[in-house]
Amino acid sequence: MAGKRGIENPVYQHKSLYYMSGLTEGTETIGCFVLLCLLPQYFAPIAIVFGIACWFTTFTRIYSGFHTLKE
């Protein structure tokens, strides 16, 4: 979609895939897994909070992509 609209990213010219900014990236995911292993009695609350953070990231990326392609 971006290529069809002539949108280029000068920072990542030679990469086809890169991480966008978001709330749940690699470090946060590893941190969550460590917490789940260290505090198994709190598995459900930690998983729920992390799941909500993942959905927030999903919606912000969709919103950002929509506005980028809209321009």
CSV table of C-alpha atoms in Angstrom, one decimal:
chain,number,residue,atom,x,y,z
A,1,MET,CA,0.0,0.0,0.0
A,2,ALA,CA,2.8,2.4,0.9
A,3,GLY,CA,4.7,1.7,-2.3
A,4,LYS,CA,1.6,2.2,-4.4
A,5,ARG,CA,1.1,5.6,-2.8
A,6,GLY,CA,4.7,6.6,-3.2
A,7,ILE,CA,5.4,6.6,0.6
A,8,GLU,CA,9.0,6.0,1.4
A,9,ASN,CA,10.8,5.8,4.8
A,10,PRO,CA,14.3,7.2,4.4
A,11,VAL,CA,15.4,5.7,7.7
A,12,TYR,CA,14.6,2.1,6.6
A,13,GLN,CA,15.2,2.2,2.9
A,14,HIS,CA,16.5,-1.4,2.5
A,15,LYS,CA,14.3,-3.1,5.1
A,16,SER,CA,11.0,-4.6,4.2
A,17,LEU,CA,9.9,-5.2,7.8
A,18,TYR,CA,10.7,-3.1,10.8
A,19,TYR,CA,9.2,-2.5,14.2
A,20,MET,CA,6.9,0.5,14.6
A,21,SER,CA,6.7,2.2,17.9
A,22,GLY,CA,4.3,0.5,20.3
A,23,LEU,CA,3.6,-0.3,23.9
A,24,THR,CA,4.4,-4.0,23.6
A,25,GLU,CA,7.7,-4.6,21.8
A,26,GLY,CA,10.5,-7.2,22.4
A,27,THR,CA,11.7,-6.0,25.8
A,28,GLU,CA,8.3,-5.7,27.3
A,29,THR,CA,7.3,-9.2,26.1
A,30,ILE,CA,10.5,-10.8,27.6
A,31,GLY,CA,9.8,-8.9,30.8
A,32,CYS,CA,6.3,-10.2,30.9
A,33,PHE,CA,7.5,-13.8,30.4
A,34,VAL,CA,10.0,-13.4,33.2
A,35,LEU,CA,7.3,-12.0,35.5
A,36,LEU,CA,5.0,-15.0,34.6
A,37,CYS,CA,7.8,-17.4,35.5
A,38,LEU,CA,8.8,-15.7,38.7
A,39,LEU,CA,5.2,-15.0,39.9
A,40,PRO,CA,3.1,-17.9,38.6
A,41,GLN,CA,0.4,-17.3,41.2
A,42,TYR,CA,-0.3,-14.0,39.4
A,43,PHE,CA,-0.4,-15.5,35.9
A,44,ALA,CA,-4.0,-14.5,35.1
A,45,PRO,CA,-3.7,-10.8,36.1
A,46,ILE,CA,-0.3,-10.4,34.4
A,47,ALA,CA,-1.6,-12.1,31.2
A,48,ILE,CA,-4.7,-9.9,31.2
A,49,VAL,CA,-2.7,-6.6,31.6
A,50,PHE,CA,-0.3,-7.7,28.9
A,51,GLY,CA,-3.1,-8.7,26.6
A,52,ILE,CA,-4.7,-5.3,27.0
A,53,ALA,CA,-1.4,-3.7,26.3
A,54,CYS,CA,-1.1,-5.8,23.1
A,55,TRP,CA,-4.6,-4.7,21.9
A,56,PHE,CA,-3.7,-1.1,22.6
A,57,THR,CA,-0.6,-1.5,20.5
A,58,THR,CA,-2.7,-3.1,17.7
A,59,PHE,CA,-5.2,-0.3,17.6
A,60,THR,CA,-2.6,2.4,17.7
A,61,ARG,CA,-0.8,0.8,14.8
A,62,ILE,CA,-3.9,0.4,12.8
A,63,TYR,CA,-4.9,4.1,13.5
A,64,SER,CA,-1.4,5.3,12.6
A,65,GLY,CA,-1.3,3.2,9.4
A,66,PHE,CA,-4.7,4.5,8.4
A,67,HIS,CA,-3.7,8.1,8.8
A,68,THR,CA,-0.4,7.5,7.0
A,69,LEU,CA,-2.1,6.0,4.0
A,70,LYS,CA,-4.9,8.6,4.1
A,71,GLU,CA,-2.4,11.5,3.5
